[in-house]
XYZ file of C-alpha atoms in Angstrom:
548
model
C 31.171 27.814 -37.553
C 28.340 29.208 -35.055
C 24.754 28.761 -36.797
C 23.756 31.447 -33.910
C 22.409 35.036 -34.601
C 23.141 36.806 -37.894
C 26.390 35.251 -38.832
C 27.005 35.975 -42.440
C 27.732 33.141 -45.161
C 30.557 33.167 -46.970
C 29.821 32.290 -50.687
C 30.155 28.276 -51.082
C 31.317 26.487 -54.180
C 28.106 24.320 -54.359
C 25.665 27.462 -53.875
C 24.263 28.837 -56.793
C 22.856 32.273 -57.566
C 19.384 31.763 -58.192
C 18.872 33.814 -61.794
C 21.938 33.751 -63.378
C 22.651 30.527 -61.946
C 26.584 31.299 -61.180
C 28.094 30.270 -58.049
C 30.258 33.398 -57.298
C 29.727 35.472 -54.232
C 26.665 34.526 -53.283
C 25.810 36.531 -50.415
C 22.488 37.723 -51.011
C 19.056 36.988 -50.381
C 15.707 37.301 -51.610
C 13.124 37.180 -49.470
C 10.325 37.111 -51.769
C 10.951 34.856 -54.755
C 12.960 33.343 -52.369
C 16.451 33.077 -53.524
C 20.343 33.018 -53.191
C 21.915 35.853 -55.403
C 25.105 37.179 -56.226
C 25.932 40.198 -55.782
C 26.024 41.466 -59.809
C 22.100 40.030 -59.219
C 21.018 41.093 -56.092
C 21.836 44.775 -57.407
C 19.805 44.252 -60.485
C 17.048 42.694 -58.588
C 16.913 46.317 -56.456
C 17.008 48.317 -59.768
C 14.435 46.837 -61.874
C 11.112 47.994 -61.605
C 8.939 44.451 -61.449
C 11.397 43.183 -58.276
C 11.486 47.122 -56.241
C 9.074 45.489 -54.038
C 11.254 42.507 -52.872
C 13.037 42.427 -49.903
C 16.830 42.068 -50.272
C 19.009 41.321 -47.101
C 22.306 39.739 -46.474
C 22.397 35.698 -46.944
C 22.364 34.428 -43.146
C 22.134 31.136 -41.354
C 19.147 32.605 -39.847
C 17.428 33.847 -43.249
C 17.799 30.776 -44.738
C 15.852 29.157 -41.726
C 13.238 31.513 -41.915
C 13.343 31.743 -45.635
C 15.241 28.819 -47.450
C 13.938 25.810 -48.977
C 12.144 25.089 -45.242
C 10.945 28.263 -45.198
C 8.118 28.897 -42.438
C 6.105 31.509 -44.498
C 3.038 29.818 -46.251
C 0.153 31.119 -48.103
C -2.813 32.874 -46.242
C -5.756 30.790 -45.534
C -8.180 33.810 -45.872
C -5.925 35.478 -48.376
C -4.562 32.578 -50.507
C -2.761 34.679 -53.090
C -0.756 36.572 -50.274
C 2.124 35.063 -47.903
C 2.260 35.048 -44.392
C 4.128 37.909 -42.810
C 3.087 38.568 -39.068
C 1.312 36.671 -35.867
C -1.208 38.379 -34.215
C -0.242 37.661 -30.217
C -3.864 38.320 -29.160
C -5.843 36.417 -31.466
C -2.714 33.759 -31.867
C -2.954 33.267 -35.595
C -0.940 34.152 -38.375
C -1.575 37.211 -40.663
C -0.974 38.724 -43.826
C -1.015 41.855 -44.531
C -4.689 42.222 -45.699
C -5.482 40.497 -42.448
C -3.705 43.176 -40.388
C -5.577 45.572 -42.053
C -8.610 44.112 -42.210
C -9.137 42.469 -38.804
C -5.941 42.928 -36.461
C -5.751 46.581 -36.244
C -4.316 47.791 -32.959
C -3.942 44.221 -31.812
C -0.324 42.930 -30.310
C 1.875 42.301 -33.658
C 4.682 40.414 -34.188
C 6.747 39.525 -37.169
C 6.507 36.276 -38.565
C 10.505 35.832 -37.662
C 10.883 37.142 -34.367
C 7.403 34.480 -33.661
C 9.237 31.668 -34.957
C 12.647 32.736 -33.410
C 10.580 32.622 -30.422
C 9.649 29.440 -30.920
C 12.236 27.870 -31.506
C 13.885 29.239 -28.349
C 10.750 28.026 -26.492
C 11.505 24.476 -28.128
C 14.933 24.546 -27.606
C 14.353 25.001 -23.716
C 12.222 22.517 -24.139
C 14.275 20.311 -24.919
C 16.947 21.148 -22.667
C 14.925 20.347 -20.006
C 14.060 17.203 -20.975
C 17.797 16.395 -21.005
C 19.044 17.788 -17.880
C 15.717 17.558 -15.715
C 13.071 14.790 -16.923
C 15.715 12.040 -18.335
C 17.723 12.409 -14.688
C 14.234 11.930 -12.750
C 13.561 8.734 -15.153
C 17.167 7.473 -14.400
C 16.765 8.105 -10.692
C 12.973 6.481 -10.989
C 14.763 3.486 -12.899
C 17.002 2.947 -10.271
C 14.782 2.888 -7.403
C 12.119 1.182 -9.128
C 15.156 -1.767 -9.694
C 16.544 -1.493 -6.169
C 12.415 -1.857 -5.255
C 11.864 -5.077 -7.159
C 14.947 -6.132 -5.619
C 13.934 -5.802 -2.322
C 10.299 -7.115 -2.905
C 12.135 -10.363 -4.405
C 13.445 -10.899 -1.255
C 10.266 -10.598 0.605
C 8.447 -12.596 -2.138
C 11.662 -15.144 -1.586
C 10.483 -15.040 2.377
C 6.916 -15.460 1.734
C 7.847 -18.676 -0.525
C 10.539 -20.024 2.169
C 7.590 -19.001 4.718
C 5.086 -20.956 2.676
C 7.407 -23.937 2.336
C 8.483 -24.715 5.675
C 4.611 -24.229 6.493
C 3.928 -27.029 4.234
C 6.879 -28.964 5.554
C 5.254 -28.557 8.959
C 2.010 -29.179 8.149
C 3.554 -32.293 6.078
C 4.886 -33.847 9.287
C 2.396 -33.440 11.590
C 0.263 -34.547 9.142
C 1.922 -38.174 8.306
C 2.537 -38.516 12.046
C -1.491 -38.413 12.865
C -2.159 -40.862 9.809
C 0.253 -43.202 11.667
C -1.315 -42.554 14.717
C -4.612 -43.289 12.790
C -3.490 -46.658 11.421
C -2.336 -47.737 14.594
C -5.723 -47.283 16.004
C -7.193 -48.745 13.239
C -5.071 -51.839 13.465
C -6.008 -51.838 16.744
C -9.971 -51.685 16.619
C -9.378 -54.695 14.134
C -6.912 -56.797 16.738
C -9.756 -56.426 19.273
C -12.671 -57.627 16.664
C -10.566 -60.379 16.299
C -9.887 -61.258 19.730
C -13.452 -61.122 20.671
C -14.650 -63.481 17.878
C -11.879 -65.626 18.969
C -13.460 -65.794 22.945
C -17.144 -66.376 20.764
C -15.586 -69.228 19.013
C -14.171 -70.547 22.602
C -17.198 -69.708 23.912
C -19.052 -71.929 21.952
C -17.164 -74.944 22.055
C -17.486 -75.344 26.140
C -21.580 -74.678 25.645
C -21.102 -77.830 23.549
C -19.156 -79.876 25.854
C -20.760 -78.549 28.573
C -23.841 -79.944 26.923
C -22.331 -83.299 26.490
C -21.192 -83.625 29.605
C -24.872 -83.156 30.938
C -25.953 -85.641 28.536
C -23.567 -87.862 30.456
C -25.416 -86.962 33.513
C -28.513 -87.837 32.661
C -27.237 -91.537 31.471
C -25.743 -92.171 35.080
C -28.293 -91.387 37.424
C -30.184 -89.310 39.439
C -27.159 -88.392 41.797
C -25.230 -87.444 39.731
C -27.962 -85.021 37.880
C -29.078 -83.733 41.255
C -25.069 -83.043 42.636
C -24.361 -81.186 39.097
C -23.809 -77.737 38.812
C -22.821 -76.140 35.573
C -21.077 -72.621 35.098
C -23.087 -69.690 35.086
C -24.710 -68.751 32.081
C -22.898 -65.391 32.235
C -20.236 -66.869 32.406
C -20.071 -68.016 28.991
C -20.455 -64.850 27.277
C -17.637 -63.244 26.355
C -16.948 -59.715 27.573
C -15.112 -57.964 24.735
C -17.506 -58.940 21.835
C -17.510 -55.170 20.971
C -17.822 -54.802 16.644
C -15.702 -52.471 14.951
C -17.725 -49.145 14.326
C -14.761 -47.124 13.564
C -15.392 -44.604 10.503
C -12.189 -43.790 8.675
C -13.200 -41.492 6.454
C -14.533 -39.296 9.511
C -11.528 -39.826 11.405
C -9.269 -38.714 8.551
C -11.085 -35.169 8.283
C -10.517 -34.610 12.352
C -7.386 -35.344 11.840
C -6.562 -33.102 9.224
C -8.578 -30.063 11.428
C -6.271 -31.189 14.534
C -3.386 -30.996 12.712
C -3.857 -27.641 11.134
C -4.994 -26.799 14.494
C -1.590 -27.560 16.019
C 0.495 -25.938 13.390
C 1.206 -22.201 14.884
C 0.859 -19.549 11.712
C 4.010 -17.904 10.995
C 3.233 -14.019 10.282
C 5.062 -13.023 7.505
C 7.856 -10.654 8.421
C 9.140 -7.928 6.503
C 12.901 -8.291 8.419
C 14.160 -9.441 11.660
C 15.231 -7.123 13.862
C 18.968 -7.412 15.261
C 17.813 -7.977 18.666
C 21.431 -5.979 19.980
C 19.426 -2.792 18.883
C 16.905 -3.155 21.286
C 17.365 -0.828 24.508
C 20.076 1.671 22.339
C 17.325 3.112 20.074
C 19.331 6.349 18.917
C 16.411 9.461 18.237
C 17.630 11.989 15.836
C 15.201 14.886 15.080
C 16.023 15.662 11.024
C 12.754 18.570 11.105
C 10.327 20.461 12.947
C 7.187 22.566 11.188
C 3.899 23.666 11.848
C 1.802 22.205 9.784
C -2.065 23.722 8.665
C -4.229 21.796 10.678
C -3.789 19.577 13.731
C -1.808 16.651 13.144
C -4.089 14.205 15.548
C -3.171 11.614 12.395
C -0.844 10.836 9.869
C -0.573 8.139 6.974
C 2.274 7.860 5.122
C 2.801 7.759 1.117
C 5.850 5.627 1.102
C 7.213 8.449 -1.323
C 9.029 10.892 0.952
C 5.177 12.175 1.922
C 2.760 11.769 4.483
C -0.943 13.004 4.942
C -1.926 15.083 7.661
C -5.015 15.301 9.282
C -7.096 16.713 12.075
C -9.587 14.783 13.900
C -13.321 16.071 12.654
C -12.191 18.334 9.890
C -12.759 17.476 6.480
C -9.083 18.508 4.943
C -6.643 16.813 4.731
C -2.400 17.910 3.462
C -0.203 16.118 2.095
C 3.110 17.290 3.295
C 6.917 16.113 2.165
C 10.197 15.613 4.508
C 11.439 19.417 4.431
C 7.926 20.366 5.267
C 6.303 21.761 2.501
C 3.062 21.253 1.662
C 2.672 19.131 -1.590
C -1.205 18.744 -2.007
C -4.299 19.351 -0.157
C -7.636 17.412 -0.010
C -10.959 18.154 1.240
C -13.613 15.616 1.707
C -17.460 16.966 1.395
C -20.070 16.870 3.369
C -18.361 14.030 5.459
C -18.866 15.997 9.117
C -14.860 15.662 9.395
C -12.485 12.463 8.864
C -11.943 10.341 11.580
C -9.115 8.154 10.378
C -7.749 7.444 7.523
C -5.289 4.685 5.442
C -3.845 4.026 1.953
C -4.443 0.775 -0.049
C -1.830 -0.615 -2.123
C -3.151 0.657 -5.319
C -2.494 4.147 -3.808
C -6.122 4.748 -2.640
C -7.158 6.252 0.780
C -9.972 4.962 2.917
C -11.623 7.401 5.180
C -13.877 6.695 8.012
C -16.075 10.048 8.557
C -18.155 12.200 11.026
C -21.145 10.932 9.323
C -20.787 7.365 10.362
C -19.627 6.234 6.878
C -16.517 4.675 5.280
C -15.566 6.111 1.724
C -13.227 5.394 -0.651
C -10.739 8.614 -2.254
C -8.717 8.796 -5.631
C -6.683 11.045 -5.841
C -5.038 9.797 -9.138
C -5.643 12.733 -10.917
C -9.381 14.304 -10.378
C -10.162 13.498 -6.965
C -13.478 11.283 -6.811
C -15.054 10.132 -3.701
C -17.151 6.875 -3.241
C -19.204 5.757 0.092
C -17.791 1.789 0.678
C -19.753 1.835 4.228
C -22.489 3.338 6.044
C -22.086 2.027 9.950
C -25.055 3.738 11.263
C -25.645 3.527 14.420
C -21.753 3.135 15.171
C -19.340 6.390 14.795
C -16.558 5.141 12.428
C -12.592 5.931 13.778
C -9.408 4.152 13.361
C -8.943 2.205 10.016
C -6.682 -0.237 8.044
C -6.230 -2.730 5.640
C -5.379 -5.765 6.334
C -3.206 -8.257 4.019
C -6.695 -9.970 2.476
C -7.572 -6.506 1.402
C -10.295 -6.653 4.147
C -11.093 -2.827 5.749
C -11.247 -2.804 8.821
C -12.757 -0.024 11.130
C -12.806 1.049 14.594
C -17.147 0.904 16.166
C -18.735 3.001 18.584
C -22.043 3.686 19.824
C -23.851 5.040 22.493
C -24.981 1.667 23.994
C -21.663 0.627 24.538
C -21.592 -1.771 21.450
C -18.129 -1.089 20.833
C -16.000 -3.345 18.783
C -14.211 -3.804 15.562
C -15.464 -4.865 12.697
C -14.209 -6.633 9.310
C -15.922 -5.948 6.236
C -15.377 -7.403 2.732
C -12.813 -5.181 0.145
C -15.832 -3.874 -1.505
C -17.468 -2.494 2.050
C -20.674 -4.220 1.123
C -20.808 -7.252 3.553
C -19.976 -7.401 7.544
C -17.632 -10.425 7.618
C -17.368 -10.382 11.516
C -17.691 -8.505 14.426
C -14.359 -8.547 16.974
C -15.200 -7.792 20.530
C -11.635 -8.597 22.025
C -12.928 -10.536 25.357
C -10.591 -11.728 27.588
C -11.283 -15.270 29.475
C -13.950 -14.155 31.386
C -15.746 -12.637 28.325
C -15.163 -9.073 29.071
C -15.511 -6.625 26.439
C -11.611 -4.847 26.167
C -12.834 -2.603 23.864
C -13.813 0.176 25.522
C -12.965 2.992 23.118
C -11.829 1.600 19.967
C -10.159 4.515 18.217
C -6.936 2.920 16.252
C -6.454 0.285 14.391
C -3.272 -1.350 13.008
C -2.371 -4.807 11.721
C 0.698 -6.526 12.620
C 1.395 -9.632 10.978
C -2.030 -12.032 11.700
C -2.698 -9.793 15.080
C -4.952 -7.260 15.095
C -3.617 -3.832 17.285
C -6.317 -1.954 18.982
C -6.116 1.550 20.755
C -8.207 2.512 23.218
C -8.407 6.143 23.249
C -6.348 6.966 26.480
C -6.334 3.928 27.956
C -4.451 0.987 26.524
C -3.303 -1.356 23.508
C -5.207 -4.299 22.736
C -3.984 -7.515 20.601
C -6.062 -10.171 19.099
C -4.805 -12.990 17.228
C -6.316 -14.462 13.909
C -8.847 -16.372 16.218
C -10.077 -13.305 17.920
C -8.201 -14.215 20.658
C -6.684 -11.691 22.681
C -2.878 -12.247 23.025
C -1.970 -9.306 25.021
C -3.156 -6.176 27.091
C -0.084 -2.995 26.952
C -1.190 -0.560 29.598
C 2.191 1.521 29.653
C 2.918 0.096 33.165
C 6.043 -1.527 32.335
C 7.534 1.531 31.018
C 7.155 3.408 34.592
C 6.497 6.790 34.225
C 5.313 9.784 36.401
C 1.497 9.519 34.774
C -0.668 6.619 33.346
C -0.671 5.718 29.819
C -2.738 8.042 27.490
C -2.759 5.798 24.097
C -3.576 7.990 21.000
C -2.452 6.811 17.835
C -0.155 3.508 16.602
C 2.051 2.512 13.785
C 4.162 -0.514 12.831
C 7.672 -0.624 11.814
C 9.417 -2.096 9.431
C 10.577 -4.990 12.377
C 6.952 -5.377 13.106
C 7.148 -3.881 16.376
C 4.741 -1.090 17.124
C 5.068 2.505 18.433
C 2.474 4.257 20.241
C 1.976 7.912 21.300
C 1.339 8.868 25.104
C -0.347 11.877 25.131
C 0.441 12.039 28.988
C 3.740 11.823 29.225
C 4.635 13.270 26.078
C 6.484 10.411 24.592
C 6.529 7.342 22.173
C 6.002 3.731 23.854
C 8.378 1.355 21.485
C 6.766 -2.085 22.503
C 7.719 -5.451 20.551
C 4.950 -7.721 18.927
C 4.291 -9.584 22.094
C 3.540 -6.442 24.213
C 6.789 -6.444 25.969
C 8.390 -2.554 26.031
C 11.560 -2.437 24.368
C 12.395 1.277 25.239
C 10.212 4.831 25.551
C 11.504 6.917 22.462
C 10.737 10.362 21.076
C 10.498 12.219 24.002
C 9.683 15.627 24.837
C 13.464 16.033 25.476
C 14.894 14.647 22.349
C 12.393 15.832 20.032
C 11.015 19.279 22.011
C 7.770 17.799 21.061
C 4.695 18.112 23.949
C 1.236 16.059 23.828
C 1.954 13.444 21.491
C -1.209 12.524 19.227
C -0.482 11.153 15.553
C 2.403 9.101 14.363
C 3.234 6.884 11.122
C 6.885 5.330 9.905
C 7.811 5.864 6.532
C 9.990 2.174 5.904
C 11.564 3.574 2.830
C 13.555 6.273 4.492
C 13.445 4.828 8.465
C 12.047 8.572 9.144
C 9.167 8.709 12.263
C 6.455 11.690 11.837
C 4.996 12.631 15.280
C 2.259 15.616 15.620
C 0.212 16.922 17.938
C -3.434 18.147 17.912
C -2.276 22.141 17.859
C 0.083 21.884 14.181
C 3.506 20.701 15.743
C 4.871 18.394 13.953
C 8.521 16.157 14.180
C 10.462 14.585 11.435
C 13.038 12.035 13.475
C 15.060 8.814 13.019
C 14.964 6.158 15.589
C 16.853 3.654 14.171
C 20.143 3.347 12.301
């Protein structure tokens, strides 16, 4: 039976009327008293004179909502000894009728049903959507948040395997320079003991060399003056050397030359099937103009990625059909320079005005200064795995370099110059920064791509060369994949230089052809979804896969 609209009730055996008390046709209602009657009742109840005020109306599923034993009408809290009959819309309280009369007049009425019929529409929509649209997000959420932790169990299962055959390593090399160290030790102590031995030899021929000149001496003067006895020199042994060796000393450069031999494994996030390499497949998925220049881009990890403009302060956050989800601006910065996201979903921004700061956007945006770098202009910037920031220096002296501060910005752990082996600066423009395992990625602004290892070392100069094409190399922005090899944007030759972690060029991608894309400038990898972003500094913007 449908509980909808005004569907009348047929009288019910267990339904009583509510003054006589009989349980015959019972299809009446009194709004008033409230009440079930019959209908010998209800007709009385409309003739007498102390009920002609009472409402009488035909026993519904709706009425008794309204009006049953969970009736909504209540007592008036400015008119206690009236019910509530209306809702005033404007004022959004409930009335009686002294109230409408008093204080409501010519305001927006509406009858105390029709409000809660409204209502309960409202709540029934409600509720609705929380079946068909916010349980089906959770489910979905649930399911990638599983498929997630089981994907960061197998990197955490990496790092361990990592960690152990580090140890294993370390281990081995280890033992074998203790051995080597006990062998030397035995050693110093076999040649002690050899040279007290040629002492001990050495002083028993001083004493029969003394006894034999006594012997002299007894026979006569010839034989004293024809005598001649080994050199003093002689008799002194030459290895009387003591042992000096310091163990303890020894054991603690052994354990720094060990360590020192051991080559750090960076931690890879997957191995790349090297039969991929040279059939990179491009596939542009969408192409939008976006509000500002994208001369950077950082991505979310969620489908998302922030755009930016080099020197303006705004920043939007756009999603894969491009759409813009969320905008951003950062005051009285003098423009953003670059621009990354910490784990905990944070973004650090270096700015115009030579500082670093620190934006939530976790609900109300709030904006914190980590660094102030003046003199140096602060560009490209990352975190590394320590939770170290990392910026991009430059100054008018030609100070240029990259430096590593603490997670809190407040202390300058070092300063990285990359100097090759004649101690040239190679950082002549610092203006991105990435981090690729231990290595540090550097871009000079149309120039080149700079690695230094975890010693400051630099492992590798990529000047585009290898990829030979019409013009030189014009390096703008760089990203890292989810093979840890790194893409860069040639703003020359309109194009994206696919390079390995060693600096060797594995193919030239993303080109003007495939992707209809000119002037190349930002670029970030979203890992989640495979997708590349690539903009340009006048609002283009591509949406490609580069990988199957």
């Amino acid at each position: 039976m449908s509980t909808k609209g005004t569907t009348s009730i047929p009288p019910q055996t267990f339904v009583e009327c509510g003054i006589c008390k009989g349980n015959a046709n019972i299809s009446w209602f009194c709004k008033n008293c409230p009440a079930s009657l019959c209908s010998k009742c209800a007709t009385s109840h409309r003739t007498t004179k102390q009920y002609k005020s009472h409402t009488i109306v035909e026993r519904t599923y709706t009425v008794l909502r309204l009006f049953g034993p969970a009736k909504i009408a209540e007592q008036c809290e400015v008119h206690p000894e009236k019910d509530i009959s209306s809702y005033c819309n404007e004022c959004d309280v409930p009335c009686c009728i002294s109230c409408l009369v008093n204080s409501h007049q010519r305001h927006e009425i509406s009858t105390i049903e029709d409000k809660y019929l409204d209502a309960e529409k409202r709540l029934n929509d409600y509720a609705r959507q929380l079946d068909n649209d916010v349980r089906p997000t959770l489910d979905k959420m649930e399911d990638q948040a599983k498929d997630d932790g089981k994907e960061k169990n197998k990197s955490t299962e990496k790092v361990i395997n990592d960690i152990n055959e580090f140890r294993i390593d370390f281990i081995q090399k280890f033992n074998m320079a203790c051995d080597n160290l006990i062998t030397e030790v035995k050693q110093k102590s076999s040649e002690n003991t050899e040279g007290l031995g040629e002492i001990e030899t050495s002083k028993t021929n001083i004493e029969s060399i003394k006894k034999e000149i006594e012997e002299k001496i007894e026979r006569g003067k010839l034989d004293i003056i024809q005598y001649k006895p080994p050199k003093l020199q002689s008799l002194i042994p030459t290895q009387i050397g003591v042992l000096t060796f310091e163990p303890t000393m020894k054991v603690l450069e052994v354990i720094k030359e060990s360590v020192g031999e051991i080559k750090f494994k960076d931690i890879e996030r997957e191995n790349m099937d090297k039969s991929k390499i040279g059939s990179v497949h491009v596939q542009t998925l969408q192409f939008f103009c976006s509000k500002i220049g994208a001369t950077s881009m950082t991505t979310t990890g969620n489908n998302t990625v922030w755009v930016m403009e080099f020197s303006r302060p705004l920043m939007y956050l756009y999603n894969d059909k491009g759409k813009v989800v969320r905008s951003l601006t950062v005051e009285n910065s003098k423009g953003i320079n670059g621009m990354t996201i910490t784990q905990s979903g944070e973004m650090i921004v270096s700015c115009g005005d030579n500082k670093v700061r620190r934006v939530s956007v976790k609900g109300k945006i709030q904006v914190s200064t980590l660094i102030d770098a003046a003199p140096f202009g602060c560009y490209g910037v990352c975190v590394a795995e320590k939770q170290e920031i990392i910026v991009c220096m430059i100054d008018q002296k030609g100070r240029n370099h990259v430096a590593v501060y603490s997670p809190d910005g407040r202390s300058k752990l070092r300063e990285i110059r990359g100097r090759d082996v004649h101690g040239k600066d190679l950082f002549t423009y610092p203006y991105r920064v990435v981090q690729n395992g231990y290595d540090l990625c550097v871009v000079n602004y149309d120039r080149n791509v700079v690695c230094v290892d975890e010693r400051n070392n630099v492992k590798w100069v990529y000047d585009g060369k290898q990829a030979k094409l019409d013009l030189p190399l014009k390096s703008r922005d760089i990203c890292v994949d989810k093979y840890n090899n790194l893409l860069v944007t040639d703003n020359n030759n309109h194009c994206v230089h696919y390079i390995d972690r060693e600096g060797g060029l594995i193919q030239v991608i993303l080109t003007k052809e495939q992707t209809g894309l000119l002037f190349h400038w930002g670029i970030c990898v979203d890992d989640n979804t495979g997708y590349v972003w690539v903009g340009r500094g006048d609002k283009h913007v591509v949406i490609a896969k580069y990988l199957e």
